[in-house]
Short mmCIF file of C-alpha atoms in Angstrom, two decimals:
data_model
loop_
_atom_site.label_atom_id
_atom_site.label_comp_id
_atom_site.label_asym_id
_atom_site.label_seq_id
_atom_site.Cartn_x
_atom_site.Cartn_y
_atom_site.Cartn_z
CA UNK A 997 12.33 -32.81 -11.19
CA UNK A 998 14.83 -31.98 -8.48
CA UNK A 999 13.15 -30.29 -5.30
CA UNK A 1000 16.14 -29.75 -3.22
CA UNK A 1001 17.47 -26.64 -3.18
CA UNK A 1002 20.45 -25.51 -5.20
CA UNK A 1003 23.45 -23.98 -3.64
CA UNK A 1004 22.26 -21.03 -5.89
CA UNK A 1005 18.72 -21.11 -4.00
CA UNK A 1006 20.99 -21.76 -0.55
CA UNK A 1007 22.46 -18.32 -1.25
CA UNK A 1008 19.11 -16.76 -1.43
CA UNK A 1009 17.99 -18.30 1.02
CA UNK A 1010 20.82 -17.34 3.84
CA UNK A 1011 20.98 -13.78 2.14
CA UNK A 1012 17.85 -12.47 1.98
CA UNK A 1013 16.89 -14.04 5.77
CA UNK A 1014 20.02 -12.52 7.04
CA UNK A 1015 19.04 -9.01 5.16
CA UNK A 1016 15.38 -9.62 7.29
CA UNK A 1017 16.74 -10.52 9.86
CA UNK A 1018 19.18 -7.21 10.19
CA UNK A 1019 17.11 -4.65 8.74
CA UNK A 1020 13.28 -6.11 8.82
CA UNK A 1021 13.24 -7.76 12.40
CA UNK A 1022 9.82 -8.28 13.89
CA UNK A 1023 10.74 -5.39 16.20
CA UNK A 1024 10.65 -3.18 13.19
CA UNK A 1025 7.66 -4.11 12.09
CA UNK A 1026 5.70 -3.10 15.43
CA UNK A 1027 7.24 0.05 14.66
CA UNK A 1028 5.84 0.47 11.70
CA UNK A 1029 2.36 -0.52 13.33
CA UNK A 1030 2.09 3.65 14.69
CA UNK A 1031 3.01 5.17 11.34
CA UNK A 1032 1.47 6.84 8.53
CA UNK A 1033 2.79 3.51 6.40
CA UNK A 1034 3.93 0.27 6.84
CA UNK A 1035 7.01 0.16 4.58
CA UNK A 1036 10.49 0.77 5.92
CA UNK A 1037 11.98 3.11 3.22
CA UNK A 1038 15.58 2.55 3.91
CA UNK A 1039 14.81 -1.09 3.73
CA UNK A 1040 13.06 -1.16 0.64
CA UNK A 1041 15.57 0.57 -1.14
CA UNK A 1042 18.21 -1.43 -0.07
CA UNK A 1043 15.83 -4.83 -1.55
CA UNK A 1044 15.76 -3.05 -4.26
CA UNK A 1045 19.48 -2.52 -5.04
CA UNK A 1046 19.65 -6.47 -3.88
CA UNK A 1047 17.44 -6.91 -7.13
CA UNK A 1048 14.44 -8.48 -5.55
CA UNK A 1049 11.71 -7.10 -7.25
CA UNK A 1050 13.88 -7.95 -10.44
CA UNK A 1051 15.02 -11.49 -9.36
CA UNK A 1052 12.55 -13.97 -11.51
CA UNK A 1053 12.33 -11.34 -14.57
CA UNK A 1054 14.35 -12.71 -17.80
CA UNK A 1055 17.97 -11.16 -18.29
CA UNK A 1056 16.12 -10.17 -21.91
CA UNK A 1057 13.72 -7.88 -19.83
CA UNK A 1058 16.50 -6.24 -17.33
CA UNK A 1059 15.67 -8.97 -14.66
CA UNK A 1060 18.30 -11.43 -12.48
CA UNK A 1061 16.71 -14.39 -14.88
CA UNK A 1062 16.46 -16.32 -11.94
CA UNK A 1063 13.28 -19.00 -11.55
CA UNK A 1064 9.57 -18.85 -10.03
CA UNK A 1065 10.96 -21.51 -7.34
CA UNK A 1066 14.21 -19.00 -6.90
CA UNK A 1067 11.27 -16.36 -5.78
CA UNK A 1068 9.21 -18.66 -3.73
CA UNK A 1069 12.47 -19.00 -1.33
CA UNK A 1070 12.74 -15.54 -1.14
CA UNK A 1071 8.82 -15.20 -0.66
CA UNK A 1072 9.18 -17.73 2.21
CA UNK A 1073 12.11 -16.03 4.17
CA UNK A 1074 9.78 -12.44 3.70
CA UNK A 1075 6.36 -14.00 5.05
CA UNK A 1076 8.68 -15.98 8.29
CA UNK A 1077 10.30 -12.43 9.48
CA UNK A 1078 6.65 -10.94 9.13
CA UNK A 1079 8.33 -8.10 6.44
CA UNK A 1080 5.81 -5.72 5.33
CA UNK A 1081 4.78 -3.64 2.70
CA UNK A 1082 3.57 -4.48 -0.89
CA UNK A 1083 6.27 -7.26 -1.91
CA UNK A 1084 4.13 -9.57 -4.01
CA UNK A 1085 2.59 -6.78 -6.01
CA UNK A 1086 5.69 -4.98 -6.64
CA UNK A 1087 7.16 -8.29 -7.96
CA UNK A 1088 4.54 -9.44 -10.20
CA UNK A 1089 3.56 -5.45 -11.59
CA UNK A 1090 6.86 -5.67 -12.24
CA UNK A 1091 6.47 -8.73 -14.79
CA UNK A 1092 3.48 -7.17 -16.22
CA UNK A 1093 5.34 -3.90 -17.39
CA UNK A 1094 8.16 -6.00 -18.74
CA UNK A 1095 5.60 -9.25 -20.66
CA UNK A 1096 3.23 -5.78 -21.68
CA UNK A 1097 6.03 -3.67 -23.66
CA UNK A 1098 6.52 -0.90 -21.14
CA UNK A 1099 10.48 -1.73 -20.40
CA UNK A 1100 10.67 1.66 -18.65
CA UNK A 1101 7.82 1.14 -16.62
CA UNK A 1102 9.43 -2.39 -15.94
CA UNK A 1103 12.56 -0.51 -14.82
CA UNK A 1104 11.38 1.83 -12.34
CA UNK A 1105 9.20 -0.70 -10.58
CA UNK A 1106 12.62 -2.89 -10.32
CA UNK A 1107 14.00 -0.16 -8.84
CA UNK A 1108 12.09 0.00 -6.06
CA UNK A 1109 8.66 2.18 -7.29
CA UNK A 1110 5.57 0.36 -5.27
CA UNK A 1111 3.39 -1.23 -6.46
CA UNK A 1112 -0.50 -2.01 -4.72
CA UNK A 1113 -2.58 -4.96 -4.98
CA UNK A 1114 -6.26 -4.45 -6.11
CA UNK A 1115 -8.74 -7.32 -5.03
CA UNK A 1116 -11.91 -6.74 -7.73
CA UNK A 1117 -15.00 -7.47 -5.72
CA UNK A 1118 -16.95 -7.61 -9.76
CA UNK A 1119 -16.61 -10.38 -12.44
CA UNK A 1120 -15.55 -10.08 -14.62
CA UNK A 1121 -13.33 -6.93 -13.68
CA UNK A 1122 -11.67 -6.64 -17.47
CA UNK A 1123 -13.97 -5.53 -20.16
CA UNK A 1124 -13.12 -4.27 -23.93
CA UNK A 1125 -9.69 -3.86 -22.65
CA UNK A 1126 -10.63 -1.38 -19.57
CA UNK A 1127 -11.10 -2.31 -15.72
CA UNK A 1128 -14.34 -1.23 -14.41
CA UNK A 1129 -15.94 -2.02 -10.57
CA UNK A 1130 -15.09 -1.85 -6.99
CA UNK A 1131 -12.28 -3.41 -5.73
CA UNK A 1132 -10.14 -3.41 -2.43
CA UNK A 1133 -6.43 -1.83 -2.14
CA UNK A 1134 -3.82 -3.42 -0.10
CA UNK A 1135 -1.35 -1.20 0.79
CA UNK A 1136 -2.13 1.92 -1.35
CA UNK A 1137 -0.11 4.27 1.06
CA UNK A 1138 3.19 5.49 -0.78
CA UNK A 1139 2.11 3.61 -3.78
CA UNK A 1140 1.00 5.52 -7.34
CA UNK A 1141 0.77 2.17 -9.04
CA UNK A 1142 -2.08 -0.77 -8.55
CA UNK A 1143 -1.67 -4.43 -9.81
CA UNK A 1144 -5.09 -5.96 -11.06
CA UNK A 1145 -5.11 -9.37 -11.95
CA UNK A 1146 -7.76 -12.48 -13.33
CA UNK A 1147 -7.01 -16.11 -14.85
CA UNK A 1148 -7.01 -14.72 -17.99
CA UNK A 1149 -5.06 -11.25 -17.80
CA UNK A 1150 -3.41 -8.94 -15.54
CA UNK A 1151 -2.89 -4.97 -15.90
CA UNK A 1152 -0.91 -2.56 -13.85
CA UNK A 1153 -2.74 1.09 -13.67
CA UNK A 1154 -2.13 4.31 -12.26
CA UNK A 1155 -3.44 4.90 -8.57
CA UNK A 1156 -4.81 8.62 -9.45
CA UNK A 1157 -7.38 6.51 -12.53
CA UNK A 1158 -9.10 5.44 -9.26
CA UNK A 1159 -11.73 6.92 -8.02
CA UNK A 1160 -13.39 6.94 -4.27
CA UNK A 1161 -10.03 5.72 -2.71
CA UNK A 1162 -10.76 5.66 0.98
CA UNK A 1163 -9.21 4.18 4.23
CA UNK A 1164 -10.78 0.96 5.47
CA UNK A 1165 -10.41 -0.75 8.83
CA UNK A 1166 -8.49 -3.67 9.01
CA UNK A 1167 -7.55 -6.64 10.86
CA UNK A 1168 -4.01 -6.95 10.01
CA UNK A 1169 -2.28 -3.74 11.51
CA UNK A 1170 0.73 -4.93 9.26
CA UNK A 1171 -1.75 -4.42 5.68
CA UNK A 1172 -2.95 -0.53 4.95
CA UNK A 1173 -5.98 -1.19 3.87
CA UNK A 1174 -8.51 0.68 1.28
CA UNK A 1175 -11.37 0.91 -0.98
CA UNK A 1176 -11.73 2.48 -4.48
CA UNK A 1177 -13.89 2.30 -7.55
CA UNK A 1178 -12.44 1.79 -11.03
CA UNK A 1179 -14.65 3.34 -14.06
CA UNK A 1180 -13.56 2.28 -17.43
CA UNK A 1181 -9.54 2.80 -16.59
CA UNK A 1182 -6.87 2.25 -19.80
CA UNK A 1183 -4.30 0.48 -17.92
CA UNK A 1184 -0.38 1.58 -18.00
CA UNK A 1185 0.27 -2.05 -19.15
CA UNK A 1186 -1.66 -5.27 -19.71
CA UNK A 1187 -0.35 -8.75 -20.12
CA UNK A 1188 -2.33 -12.09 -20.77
CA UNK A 1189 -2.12 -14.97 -19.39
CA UNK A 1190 -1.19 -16.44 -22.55
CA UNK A 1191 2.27 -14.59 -22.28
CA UNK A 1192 2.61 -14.99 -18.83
CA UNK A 1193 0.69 -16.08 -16.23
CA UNK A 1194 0.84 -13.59 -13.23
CA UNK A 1195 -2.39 -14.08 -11.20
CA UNK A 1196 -0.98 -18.40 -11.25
CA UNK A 1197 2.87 -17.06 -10.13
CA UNK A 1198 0.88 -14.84 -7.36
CA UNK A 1199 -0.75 -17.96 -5.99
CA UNK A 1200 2.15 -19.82 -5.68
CA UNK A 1201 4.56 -16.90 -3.96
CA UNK A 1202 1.45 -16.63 -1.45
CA UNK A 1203 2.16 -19.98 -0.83
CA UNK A 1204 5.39 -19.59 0.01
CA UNK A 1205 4.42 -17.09 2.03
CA UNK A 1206 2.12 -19.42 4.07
CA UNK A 1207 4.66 -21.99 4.05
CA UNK A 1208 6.96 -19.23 5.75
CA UNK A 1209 4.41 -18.62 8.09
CA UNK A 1210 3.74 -22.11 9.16
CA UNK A 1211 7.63 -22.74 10.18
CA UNK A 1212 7.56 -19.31 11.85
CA UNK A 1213 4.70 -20.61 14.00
CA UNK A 1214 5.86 -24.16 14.56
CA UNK A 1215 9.37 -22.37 15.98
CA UNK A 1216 7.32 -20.63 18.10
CA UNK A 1217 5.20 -23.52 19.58
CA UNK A 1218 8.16 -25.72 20.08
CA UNK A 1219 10.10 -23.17 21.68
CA UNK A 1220 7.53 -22.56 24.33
CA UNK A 1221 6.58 -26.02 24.68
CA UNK A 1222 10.36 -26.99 25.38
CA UNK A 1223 11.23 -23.47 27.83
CA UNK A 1224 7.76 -23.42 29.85
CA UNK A 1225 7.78 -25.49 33.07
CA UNK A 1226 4.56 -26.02 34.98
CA UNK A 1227 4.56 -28.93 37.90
CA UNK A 1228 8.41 -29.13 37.45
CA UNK A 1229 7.74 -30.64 33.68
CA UNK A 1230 8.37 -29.08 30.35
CA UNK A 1231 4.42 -28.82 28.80
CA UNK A 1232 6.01 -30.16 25.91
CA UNK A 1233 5.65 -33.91 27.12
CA UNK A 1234 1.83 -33.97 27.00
CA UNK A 1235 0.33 -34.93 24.39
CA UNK A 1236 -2.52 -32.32 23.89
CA UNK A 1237 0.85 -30.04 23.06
CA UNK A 1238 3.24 -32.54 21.38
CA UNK A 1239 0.82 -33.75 18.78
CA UNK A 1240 -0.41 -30.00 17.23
CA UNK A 1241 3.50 -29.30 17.69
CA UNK A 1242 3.94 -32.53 15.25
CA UNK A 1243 1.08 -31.75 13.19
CA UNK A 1244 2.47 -28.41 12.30
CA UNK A 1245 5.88 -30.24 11.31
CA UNK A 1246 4.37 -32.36 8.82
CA UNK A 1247 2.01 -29.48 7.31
CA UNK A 1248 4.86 -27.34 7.14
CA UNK A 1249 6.80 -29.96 5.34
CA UNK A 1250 4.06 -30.62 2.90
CA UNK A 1251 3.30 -27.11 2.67
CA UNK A 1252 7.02 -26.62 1.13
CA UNK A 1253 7.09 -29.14 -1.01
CA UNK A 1254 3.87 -28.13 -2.83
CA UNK A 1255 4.92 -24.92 -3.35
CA UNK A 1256 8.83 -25.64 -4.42
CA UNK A 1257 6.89 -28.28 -6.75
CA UNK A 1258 4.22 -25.98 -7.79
CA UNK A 1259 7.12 -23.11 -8.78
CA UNK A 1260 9.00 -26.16 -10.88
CA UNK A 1261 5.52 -26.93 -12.55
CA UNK A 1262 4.79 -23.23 -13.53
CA UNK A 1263 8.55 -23.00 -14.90
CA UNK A 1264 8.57 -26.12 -16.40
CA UNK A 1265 5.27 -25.47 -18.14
CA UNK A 1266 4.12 -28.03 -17.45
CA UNK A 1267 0.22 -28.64 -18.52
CA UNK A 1268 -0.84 -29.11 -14.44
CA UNK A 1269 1.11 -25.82 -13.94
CA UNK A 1270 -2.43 -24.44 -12.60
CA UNK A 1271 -3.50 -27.43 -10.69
CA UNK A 1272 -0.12 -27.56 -9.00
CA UNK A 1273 -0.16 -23.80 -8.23
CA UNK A 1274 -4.08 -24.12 -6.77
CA UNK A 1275 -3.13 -27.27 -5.16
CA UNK A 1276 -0.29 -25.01 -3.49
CA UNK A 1277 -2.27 -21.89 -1.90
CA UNK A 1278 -4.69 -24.19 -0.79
CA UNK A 1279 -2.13 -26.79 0.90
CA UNK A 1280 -0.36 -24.09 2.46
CA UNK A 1281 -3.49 -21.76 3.26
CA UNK A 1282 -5.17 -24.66 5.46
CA UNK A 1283 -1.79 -25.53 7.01
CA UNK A 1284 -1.00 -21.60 7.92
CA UNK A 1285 -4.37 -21.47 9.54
CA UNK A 1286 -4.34 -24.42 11.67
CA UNK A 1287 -1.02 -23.27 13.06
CA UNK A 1288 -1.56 -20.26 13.97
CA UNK A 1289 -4.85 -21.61 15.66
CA UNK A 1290 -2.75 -24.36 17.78
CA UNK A 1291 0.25 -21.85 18.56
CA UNK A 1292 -1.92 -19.65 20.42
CA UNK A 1293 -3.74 -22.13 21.75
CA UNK A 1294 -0.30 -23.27 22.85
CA UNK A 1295 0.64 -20.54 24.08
CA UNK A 1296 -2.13 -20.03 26.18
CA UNK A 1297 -3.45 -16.50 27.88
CA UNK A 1298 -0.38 -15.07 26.70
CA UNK A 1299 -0.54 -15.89 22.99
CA UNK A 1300 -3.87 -13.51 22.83
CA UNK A 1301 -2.02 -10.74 24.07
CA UNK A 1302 -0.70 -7.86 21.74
CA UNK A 1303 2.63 -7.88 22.92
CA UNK A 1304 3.14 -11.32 21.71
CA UNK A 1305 4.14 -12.25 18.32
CA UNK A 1306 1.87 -15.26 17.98
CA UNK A 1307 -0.96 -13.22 16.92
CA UNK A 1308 0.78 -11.42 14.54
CA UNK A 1309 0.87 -14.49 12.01
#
């Protein structure tokens, strides 16, 4: 197993951060903070002609046919410009309609129709076929289409089956968040794990999106250790700043690899496909929270503040 990237997976790379970089900037996302939603339209569109919500789907379902690592890079360049709106869900309802017969279905979510991610706060949440109990909604705004998912199956359903769908407070101003009650709902399409294991390719895209958050915030904490001068001296040369600085290098290198190795495991089929993919959101979970604990630490007074980025991560 080779876990250096391609020149294929350099392309997507380079690509899809310069596309973030010119039509997703951080900037843009504060925007977004004061509207009604939190998904650019223009630039969703525009991934979706790029073929991102398409790119790990087999040519033999309308997709790119490009591998679960090819989407963890992509994942990873999303999470380190702070993109937002319902990416991961989009990607893997996507899958579902394709691996659960409904091509068409498949087709308009490739083409850009958003999907939401349902959290079920009941287990088991799929019964006789139906999904039945409360659940959360991440980013339901602008989206007629929820992704449900367990270890053993995953369904897509219609938004409007829902019932009690309500605005919630949140603490991520970048995630609409809401709350809903599902009664016996048919899903659009279902898929088991058997055929394809969503809920274990979710985990490890989250993981590259924790892995793209840890670089993001070891940028960050290097940048202002090297640029801010107090007594004449860089803070950079003390230790209590150098050694989280380091720490964060080393997580976010492990991070990485766990997750590139985790997508290679899942493709590969490998029979420690789900230990590799747990192994993964955990890895890159811990690291992403101990990071963004020590950048605004390093950052000081100013790393609290709203008009910051730190905080944001």
């Amino acid at each position: 197993m080779d876990l250096r990237p391609t020149p294929e997976q350099l392309e997507i790379i380079d690509s899809s951060a310069a596309f973030l970089r010119d039509r997703l900037p951080i900037t843009r996302t504060r925007e977004l903070f004061d509207t009604r939603s939190n998904v650019d339209d223009d630039a969703w569109g525009a991934a979706a002609e790029l073929g991102w919500f398409a790119l790990g789907l087999p040519e033999s379902h309308g997709g790119i046919g490009c591998g679960l690592a090819d989407e963890a890079l992509l994942f990873r360049e999303i999470a380190r410009s702070l993109a937002t709106g319902p990416f991961l869900s989009t990607v893997l309802g996507a899958r579902v309609a394709a691996f659960g017969g409904v091509p068409s279905l498949a087709d308009s979510i490739a083409a850009g129709r958003r999907v939401a991610l349902a959290v079920p706060l009941s287990d088991p949440c799929f019964v006789g076929g139906r999904i039945g109990g409360p659940m959360h909604v991440l980013d339901p705004i602008d989206a007629d289409l929820v992704l449900v998912a367990s270890p053993t199956q995953a369904a897509v359903v219609d938004m409007a089956a829902l019932d009690d769908l309500s605005p919630a407070e949140g603490f991520d101003v970048g995630t609409r968040l809401a709350q809903a009650t599902a009664r016996s709902v048919v899903p659009l399409a279902t898929v088991e794990t058997s055929v394809d294991a969503v809920q274990r390719r979710g985990q490890v895209l989250a993981a590259a999106m924790l892995t793209g958050i840890v670089e993001s915030l070891l940028a960050l904490a290097v940048e202002h250790a090297t640029t801010r001068v107090q007594f004449d001296r860089p803070i950079g040369v003390h230790q209590a700043i150098k050694h989280p600085c380091a720490d964060m290098a080393i997580s976010a290198r492990l991070a990485y690899a766990q997750s590139v190795f985790a997508a290679c495991a899942v493709d590969e089929a490998r029979s420690d496909a789900e230990l590799q993919a747990l192994s993964a959101h955990v890895v890159a979970a811990r690291a992403a929270q101990r990071a963004a604990g020590a950048t605004i630490q390093i950052h000081g007074g100013m790393g609290v503040t709203f008009e910051h980025d730190a905080h944001l991560y």
